[in-house]
PDB file of C-alpha atoms in Angstrom:
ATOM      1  CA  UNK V 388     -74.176  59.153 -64.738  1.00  0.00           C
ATOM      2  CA  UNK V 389     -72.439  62.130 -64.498  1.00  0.00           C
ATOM      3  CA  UNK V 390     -74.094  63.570 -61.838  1.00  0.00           C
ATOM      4  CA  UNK V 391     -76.910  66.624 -61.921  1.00  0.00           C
ATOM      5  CA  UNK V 392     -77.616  70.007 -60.046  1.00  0.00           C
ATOM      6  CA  UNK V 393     -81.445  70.269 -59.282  1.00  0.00           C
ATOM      7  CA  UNK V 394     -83.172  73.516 -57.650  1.00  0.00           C
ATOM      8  CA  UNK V 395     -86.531  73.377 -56.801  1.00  0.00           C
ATOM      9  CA  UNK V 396     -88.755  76.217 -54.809  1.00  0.00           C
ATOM     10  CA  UNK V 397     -91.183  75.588 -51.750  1.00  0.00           C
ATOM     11  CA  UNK V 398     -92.157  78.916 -51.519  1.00  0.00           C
ATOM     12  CA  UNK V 399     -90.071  81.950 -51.298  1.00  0.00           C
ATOM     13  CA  UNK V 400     -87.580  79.221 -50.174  1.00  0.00           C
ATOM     14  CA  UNK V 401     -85.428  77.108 -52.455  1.00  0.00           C
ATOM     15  CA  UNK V 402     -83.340  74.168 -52.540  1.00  0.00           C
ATOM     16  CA  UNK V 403     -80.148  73.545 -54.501  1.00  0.00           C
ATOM     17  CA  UNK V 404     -78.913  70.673 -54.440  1.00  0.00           C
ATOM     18  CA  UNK V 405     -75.869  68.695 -56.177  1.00  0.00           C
ATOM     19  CA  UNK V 406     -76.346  64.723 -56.836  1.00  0.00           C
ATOM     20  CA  UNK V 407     -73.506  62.488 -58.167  1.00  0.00           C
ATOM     21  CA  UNK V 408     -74.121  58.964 -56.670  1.00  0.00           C
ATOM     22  CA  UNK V 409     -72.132  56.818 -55.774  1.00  0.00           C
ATOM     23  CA  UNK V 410     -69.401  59.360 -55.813  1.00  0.00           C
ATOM     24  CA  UNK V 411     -70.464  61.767 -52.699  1.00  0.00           C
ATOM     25  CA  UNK V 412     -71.441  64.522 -54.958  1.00  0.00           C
ATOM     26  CA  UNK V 413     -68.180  65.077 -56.438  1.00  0.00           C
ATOM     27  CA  UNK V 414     -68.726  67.962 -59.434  1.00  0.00           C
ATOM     28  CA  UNK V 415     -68.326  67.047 -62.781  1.00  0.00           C
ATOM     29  CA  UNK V 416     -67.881  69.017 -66.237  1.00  0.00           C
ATOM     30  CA  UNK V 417     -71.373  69.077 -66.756  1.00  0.00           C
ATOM     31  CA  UNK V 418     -72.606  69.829 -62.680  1.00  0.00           C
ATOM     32  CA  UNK V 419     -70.370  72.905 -63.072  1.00  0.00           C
ATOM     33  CA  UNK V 420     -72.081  74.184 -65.871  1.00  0.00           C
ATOM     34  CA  UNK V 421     -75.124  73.279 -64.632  1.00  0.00           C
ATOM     35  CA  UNK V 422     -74.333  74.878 -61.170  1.00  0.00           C
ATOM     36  CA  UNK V 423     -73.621  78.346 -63.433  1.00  0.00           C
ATOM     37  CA  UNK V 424     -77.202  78.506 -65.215  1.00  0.00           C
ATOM     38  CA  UNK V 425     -78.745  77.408 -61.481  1.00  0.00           C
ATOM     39  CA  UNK V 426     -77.165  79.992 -59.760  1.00  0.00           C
ATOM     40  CA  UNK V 427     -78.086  82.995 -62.615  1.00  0.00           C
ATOM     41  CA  UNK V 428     -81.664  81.627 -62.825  1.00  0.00           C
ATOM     42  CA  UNK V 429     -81.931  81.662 -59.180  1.00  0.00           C
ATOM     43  CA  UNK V 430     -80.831  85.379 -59.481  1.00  0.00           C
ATOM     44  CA  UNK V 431     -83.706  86.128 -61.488  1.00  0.00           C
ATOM     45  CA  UNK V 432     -86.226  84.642 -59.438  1.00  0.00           C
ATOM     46  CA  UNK V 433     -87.815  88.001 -58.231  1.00  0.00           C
ATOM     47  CA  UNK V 434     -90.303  85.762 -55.286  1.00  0.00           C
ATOM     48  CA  UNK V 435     -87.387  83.890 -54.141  1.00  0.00           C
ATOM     49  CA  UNK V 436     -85.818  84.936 -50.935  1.00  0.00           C
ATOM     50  CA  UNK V 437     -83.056  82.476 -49.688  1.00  0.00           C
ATOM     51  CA  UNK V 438     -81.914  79.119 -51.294  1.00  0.00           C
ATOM     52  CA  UNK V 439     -80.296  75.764 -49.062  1.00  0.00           C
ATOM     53  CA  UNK V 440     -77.383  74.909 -51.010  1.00  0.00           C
ATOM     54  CA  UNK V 441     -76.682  70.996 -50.204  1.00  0.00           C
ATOM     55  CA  UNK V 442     -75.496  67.719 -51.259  1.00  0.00           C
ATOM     56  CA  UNK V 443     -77.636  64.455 -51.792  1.00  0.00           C
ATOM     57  CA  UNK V 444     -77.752  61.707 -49.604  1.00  0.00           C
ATOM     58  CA  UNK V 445     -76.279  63.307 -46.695  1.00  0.00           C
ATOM     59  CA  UNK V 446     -73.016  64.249 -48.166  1.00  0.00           C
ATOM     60  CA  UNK V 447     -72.254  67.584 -49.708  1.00  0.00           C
ATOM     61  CA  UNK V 448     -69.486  67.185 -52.052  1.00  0.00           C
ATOM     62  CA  UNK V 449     -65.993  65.181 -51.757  1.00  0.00           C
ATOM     63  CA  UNK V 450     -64.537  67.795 -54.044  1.00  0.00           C
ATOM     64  CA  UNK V 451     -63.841  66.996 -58.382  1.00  0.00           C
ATOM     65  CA  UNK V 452     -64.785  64.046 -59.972  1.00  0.00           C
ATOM     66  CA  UNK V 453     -60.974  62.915 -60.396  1.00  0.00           C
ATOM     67  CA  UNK V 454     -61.968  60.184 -63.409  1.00  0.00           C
ATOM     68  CA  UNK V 455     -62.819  63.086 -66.033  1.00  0.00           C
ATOM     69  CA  UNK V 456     -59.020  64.351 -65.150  1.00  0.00           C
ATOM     70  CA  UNK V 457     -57.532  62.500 -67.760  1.00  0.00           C
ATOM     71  CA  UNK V 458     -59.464  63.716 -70.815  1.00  0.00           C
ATOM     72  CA  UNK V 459     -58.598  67.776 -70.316  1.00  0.00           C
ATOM     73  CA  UNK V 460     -56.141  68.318 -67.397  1.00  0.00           C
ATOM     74  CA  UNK V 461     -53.011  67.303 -69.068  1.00  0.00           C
ATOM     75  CA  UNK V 462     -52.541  70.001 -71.441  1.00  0.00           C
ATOM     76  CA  UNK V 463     -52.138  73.735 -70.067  1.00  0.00           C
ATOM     77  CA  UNK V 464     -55.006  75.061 -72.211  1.00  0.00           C
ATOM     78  CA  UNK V 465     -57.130  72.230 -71.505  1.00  0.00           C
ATOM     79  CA  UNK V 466     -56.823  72.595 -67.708  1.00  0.00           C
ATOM     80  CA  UNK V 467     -56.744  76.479 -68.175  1.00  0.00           C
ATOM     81  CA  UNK V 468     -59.944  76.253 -69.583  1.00  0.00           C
ATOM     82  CA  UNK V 469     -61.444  74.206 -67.096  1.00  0.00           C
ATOM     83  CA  UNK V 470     -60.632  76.253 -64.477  1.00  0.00           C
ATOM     84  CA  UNK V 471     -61.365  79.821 -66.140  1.00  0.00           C
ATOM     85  CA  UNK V 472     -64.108  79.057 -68.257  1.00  0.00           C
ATOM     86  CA  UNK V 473     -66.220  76.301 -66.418  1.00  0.00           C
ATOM     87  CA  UNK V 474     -65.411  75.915 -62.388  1.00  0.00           C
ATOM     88  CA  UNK V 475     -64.214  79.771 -62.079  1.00  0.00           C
ATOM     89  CA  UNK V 476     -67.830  81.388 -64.184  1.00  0.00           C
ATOM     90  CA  UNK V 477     -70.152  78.858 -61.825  1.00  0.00           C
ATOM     91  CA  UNK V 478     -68.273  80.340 -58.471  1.00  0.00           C
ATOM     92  CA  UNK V 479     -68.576  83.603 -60.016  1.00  0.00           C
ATOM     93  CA  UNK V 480     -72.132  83.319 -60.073  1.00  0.00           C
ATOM     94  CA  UNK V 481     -72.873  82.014 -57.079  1.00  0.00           C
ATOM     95  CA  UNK V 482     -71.121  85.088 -55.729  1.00  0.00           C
ATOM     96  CA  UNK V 483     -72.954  87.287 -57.886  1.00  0.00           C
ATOM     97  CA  UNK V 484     -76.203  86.118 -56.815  1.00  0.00           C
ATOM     98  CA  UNK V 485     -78.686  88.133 -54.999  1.00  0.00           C
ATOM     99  CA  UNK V 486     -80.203  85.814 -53.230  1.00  0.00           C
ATOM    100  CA  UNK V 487     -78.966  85.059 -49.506  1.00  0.00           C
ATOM    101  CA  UNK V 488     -77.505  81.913 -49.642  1.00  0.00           C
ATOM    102  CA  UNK V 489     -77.312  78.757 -46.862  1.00  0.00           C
ATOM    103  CA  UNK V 490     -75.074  75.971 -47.324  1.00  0.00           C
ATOM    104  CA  UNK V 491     -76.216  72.933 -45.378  1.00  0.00           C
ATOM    105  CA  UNK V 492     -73.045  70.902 -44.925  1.00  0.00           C
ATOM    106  CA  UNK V 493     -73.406  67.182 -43.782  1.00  0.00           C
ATOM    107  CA  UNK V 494     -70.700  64.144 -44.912  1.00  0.00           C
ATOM    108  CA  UNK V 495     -67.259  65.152 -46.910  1.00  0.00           C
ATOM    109  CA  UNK V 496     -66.899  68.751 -47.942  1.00  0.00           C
ATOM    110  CA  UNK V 497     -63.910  68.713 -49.780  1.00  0.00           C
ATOM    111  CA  UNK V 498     -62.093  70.777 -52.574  1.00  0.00           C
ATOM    112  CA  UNK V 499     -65.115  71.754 -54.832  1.00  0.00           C
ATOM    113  CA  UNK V 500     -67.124  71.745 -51.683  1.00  0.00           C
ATOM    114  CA  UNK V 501     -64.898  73.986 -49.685  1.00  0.00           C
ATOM    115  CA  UNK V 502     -65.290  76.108 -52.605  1.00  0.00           C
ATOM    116  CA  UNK V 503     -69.268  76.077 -53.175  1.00  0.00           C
ATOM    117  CA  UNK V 504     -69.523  76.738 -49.090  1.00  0.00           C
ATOM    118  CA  UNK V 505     -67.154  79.391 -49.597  1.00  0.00           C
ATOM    119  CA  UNK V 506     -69.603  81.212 -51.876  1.00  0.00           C
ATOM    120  CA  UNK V 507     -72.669  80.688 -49.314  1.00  0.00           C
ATOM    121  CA  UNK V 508     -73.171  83.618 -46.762  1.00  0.00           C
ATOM    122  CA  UNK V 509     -74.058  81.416 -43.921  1.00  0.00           C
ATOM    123  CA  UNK V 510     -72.882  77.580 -43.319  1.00  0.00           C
ATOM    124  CA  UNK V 511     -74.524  75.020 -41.147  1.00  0.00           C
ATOM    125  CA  UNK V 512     -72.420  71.620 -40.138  1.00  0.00           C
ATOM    126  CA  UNK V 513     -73.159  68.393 -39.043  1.00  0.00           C
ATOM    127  CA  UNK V 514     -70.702  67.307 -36.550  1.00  0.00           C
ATOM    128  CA  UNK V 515     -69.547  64.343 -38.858  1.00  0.00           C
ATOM    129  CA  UNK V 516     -68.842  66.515 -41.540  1.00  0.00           C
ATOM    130  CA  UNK V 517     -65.132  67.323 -42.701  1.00  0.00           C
ATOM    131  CA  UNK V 518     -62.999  69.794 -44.583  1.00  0.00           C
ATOM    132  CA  UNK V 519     -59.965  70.262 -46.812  1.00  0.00           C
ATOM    133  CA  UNK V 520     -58.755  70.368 -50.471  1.00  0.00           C
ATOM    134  CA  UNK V 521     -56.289  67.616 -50.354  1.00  0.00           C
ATOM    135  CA  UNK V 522     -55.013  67.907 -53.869  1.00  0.00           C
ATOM    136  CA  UNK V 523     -51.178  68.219 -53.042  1.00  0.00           C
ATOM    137  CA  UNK V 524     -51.689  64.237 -52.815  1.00  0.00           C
ATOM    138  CA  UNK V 525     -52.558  64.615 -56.362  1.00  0.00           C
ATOM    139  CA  UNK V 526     -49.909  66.281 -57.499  1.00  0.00           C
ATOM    140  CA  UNK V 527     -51.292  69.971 -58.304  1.00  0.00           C
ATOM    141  CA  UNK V 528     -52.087  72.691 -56.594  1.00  0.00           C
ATOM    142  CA  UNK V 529     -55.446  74.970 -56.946  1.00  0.00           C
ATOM    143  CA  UNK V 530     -55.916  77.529 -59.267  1.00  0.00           C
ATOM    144  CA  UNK V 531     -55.576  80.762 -58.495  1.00  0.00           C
ATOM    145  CA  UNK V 532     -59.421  82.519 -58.185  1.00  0.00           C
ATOM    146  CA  UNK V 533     -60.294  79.656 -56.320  1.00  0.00           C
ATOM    147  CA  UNK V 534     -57.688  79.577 -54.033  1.00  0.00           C
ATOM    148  CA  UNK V 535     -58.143  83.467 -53.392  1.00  0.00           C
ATOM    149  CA  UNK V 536     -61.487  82.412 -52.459  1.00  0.00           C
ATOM    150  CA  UNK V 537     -61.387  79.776 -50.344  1.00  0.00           C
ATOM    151  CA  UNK V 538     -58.408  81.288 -48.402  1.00  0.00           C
ATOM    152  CA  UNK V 539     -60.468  84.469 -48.166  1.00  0.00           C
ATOM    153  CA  UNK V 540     -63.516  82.316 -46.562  1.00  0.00           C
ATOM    154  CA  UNK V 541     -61.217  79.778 -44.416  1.00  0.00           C
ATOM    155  CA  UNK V 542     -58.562  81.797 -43.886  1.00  0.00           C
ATOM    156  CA  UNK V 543     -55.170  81.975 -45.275  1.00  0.00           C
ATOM    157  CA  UNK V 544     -53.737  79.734 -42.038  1.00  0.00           C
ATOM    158  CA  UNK V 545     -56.224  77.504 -42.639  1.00  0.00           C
ATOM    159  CA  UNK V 546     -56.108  77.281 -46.563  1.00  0.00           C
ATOM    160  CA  UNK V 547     -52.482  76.482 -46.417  1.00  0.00           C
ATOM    161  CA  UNK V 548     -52.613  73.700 -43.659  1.00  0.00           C
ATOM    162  CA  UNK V 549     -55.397  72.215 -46.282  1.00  0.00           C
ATOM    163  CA  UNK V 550     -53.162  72.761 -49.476  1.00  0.00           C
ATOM    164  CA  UNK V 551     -50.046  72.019 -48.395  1.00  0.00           C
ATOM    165  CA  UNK V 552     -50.471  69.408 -46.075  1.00  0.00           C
ATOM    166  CA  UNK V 553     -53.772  68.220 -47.306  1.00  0.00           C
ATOM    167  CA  UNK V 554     -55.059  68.202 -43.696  1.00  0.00           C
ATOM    168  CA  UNK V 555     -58.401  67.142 -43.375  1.00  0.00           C
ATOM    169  CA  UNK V 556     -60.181  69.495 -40.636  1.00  0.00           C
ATOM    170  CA  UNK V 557     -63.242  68.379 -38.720  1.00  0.00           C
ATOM    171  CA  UNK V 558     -66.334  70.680 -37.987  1.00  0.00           C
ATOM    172  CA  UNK V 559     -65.580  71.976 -34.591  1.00  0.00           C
ATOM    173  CA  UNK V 560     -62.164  73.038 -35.961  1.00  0.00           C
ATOM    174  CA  UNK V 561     -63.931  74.554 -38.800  1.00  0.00           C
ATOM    175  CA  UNK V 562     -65.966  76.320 -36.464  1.00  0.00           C
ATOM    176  CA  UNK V 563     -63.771  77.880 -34.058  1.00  0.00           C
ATOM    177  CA  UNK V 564     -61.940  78.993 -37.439  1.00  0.00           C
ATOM    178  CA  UNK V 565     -64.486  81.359 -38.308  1.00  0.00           C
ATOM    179  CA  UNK V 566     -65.716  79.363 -41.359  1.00  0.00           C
ATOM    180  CA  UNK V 567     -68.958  78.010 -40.215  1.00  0.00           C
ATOM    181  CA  UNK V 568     -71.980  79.862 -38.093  1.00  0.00           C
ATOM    182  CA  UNK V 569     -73.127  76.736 -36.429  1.00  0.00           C
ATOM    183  CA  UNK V 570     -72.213  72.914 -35.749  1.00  0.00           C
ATOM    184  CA  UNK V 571     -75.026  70.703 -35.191  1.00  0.00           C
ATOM    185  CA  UNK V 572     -75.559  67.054 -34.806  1.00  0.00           C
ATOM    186  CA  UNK V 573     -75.873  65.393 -38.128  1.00  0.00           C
ATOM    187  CA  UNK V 574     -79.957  64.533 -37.940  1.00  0.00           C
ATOM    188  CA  UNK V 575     -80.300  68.653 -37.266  1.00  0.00           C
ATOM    189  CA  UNK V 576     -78.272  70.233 -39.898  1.00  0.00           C
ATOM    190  CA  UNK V 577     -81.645  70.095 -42.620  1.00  0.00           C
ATOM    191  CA  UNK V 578     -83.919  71.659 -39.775  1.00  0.00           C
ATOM    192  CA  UNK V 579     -81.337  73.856 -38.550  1.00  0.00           C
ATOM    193  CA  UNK V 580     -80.591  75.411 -42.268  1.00  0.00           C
ATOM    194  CA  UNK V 581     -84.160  75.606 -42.387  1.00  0.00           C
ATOM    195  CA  UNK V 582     -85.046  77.467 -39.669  1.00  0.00           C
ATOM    196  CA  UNK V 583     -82.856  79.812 -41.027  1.00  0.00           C
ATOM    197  CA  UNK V 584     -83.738  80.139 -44.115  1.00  0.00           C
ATOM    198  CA  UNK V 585     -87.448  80.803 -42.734  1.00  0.00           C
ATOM    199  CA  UNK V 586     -85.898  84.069 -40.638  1.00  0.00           C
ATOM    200  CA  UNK V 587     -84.140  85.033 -43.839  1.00  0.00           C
ATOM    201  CA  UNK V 588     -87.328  84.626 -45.637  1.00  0.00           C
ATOM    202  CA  UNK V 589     -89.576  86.544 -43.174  1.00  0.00           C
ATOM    203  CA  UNK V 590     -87.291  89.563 -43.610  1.00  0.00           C
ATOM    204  CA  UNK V 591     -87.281  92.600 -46.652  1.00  0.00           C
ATOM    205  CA  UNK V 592     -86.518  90.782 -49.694  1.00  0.00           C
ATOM    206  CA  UNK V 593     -85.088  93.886 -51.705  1.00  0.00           C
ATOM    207  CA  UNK V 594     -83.114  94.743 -48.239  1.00  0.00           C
ATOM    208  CA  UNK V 595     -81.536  91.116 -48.595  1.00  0.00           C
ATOM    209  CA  UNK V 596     -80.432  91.805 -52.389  1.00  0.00           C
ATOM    210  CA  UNK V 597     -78.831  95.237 -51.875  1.00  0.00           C
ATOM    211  CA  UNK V 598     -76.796  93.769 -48.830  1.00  0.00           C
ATOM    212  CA  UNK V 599     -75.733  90.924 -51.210  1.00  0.00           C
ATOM    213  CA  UNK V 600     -74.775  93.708 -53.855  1.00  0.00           C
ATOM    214  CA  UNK V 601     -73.127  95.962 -51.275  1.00  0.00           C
ATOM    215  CA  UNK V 602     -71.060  92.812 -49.726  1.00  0.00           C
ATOM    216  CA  UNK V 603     -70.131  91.633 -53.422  1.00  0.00           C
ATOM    217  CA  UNK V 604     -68.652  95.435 -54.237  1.00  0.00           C
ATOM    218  CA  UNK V 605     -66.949  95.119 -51.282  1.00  0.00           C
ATOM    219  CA  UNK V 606     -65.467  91.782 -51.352  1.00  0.00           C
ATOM    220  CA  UNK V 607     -66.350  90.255 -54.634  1.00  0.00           C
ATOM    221  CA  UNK V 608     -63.028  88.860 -56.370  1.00  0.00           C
ATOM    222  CA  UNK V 609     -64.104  89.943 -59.832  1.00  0.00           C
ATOM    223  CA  UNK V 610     -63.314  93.391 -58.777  1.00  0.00           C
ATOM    224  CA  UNK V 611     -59.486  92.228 -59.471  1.00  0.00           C
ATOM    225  CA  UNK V 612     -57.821  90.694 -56.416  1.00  0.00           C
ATOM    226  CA  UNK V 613     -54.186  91.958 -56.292  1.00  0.00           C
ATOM    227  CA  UNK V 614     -51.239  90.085 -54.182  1.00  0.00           C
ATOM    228  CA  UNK V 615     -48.567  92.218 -53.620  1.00  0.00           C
ATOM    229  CA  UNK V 616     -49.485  94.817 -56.734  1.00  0.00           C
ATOM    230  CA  UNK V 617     -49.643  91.864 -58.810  1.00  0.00           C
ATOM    231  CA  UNK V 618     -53.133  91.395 -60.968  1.00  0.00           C
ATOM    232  CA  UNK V 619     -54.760  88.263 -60.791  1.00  0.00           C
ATOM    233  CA  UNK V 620     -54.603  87.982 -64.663  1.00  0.00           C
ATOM    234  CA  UNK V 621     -50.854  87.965 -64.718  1.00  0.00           C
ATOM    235  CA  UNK V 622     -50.881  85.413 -61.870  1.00  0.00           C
ATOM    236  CA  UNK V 623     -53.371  83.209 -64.076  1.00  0.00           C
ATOM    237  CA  UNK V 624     -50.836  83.650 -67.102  1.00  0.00           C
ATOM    238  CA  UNK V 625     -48.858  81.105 -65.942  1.00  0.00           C
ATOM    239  CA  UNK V 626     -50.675  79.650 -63.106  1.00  0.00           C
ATOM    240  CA  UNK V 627     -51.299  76.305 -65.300  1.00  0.00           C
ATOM    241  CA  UNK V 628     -47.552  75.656 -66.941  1.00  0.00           C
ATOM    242  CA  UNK V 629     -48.002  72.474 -64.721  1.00  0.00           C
ATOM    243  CA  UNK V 630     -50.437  70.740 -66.813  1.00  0.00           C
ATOM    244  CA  UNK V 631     -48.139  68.224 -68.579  1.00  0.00           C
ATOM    245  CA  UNK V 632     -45.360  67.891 -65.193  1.00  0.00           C
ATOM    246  CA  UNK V 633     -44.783  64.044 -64.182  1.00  0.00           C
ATOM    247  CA  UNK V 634     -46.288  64.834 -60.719  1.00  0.00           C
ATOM    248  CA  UNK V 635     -49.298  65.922 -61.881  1.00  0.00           C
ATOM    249  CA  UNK V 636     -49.919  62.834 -64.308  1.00  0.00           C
ATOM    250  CA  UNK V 637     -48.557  59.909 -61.447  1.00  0.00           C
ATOM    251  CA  UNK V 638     -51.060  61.753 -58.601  1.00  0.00           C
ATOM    252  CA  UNK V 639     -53.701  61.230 -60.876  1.00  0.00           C
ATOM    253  CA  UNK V 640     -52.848  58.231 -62.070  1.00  0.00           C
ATOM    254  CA  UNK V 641     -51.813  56.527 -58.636  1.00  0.00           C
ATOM    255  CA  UNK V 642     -55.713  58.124 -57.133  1.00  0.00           C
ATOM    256  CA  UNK V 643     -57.203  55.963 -60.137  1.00  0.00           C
ATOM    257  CA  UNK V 644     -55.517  53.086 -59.325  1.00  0.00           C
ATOM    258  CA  UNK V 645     -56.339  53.386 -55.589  1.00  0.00           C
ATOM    259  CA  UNK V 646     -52.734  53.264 -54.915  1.00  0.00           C
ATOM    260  CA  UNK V 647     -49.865  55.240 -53.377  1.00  0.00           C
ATOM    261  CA  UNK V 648     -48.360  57.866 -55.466  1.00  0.00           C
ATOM    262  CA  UNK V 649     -44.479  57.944 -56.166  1.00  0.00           C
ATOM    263  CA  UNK V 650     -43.609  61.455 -56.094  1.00  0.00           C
TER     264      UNK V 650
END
């Protein structure tokens, strides 16, 4: 199976939620696109008035699912597209969406989980859960947009503790960090994003959606985020040259083979 995004309604209250058993939710190929037409049709959903964003089985998502790697990430326009034209276009529309957003964290939040929570506007935690992007053990780094993102969301300290020395941060950390709004224990986290959602939901609806417009024009990265006067596009231009290095193949490789790598 390789894995699904479902989104149901209760209301003016809906639930997102990403499923990939047996491998803690990790997103593949087809959950990204599917996390891209969830997150526009949500948009259009003129009754619905918050959604839960959260992971099955009380995890939330231990980042990519590493065993599709092989068949695209070796060549630079195969992992180019990937990352512009699949992973970067579902972000994109979570951030684009109107609808308030609540991401119910429980379990491993890693990599592709760091970056759907980064996209929420408010995050709940379970005391067990835990954070990074580990991939330097994997022998790449993360592409551009999404590290713009996530260091915008975690903050730049914190996004370079995860990416360069794949630290794995625990909840409180991620807490006092500014990243999440609350850190429950684990059996509260679904009642606790709840009970938000309902105060969300018993507010002005159209109010909600102009604040989510107003915050996107003010921070939304497809505005063009710029690094010292340099455009993102030229940064991208180059940003997977990488694709075919030895590192690259023996982190994957060694991750597959539940081994060590050799750098």
């Amino acid at each position: 199976m390789a894995g699904a995004i479902h989104w149901e309604t209760c209301g003016a209250i809906g639930l997102l939620t990403l499923e990939h058993p047996g491998k803690l939710n990790a997103m593949s190929v087809s959950m990204w696109r599917s996390l891209r037409a969830a997150a526009e049709d949500i948009g259009r959903q003129r009754g619905l008035r918050v959604v839960i964003v959260r992971g099955a089985e009380g995890q939330f998502c231990a980042g990519g699912d590493i065993a599709e790697y092989p068949d695209f990430r070796f060549s630079v326009e195969g992992l180019r597209q990937f990352h512009e034209e699949v992973v970067w276009p579902a972000l994109s529309a979570l951030l684009r969406c109107e609808v308030p957003l609540i991401a119910q964290i429980e379990g491993a939040c890693m990599g592709a989980g760091v970056e759907i929570a980064s996209c929420c506007d408010l995050r709940v935690a379970g005391e067990g859960a835990r954070f990074g992007a580990p991939i330097a053990r994997l022998g790449f780094s993360m592409a551009p947009r999404e590290a713009a993102l996530v260091a915008r969301a975690v903050g730049e300290m914190t996004a370079r503790e995860m990416l360069l020395e794949a630290a794995v941060l625990d909840a409180q950390v991620m807490e006092r960090r500014g990243f999440l709004h609350q850190v429950v224990p684990d059996a509260e986290v679904a009642a606790q994003a709840a009970a938000r959602a309902e105060r969300i939901a018993a507010l002005a609806p159209e109010a909600a959606r102009r604040t989510k417009r107003l915050f996107f024009e003010l921070f939304g990265l497809d505005a063009g985020v710029k690094r010292s006067g340099v455009a993102m596009e030229n940064i991208v231009s180059t940003a997977y040259d990488y694709a075919d290095s030895a590192e690259h193949r023996e982190g994957i490789a060694a991750f597959l083979a539940k081994r060590r790598p050799n750098f």
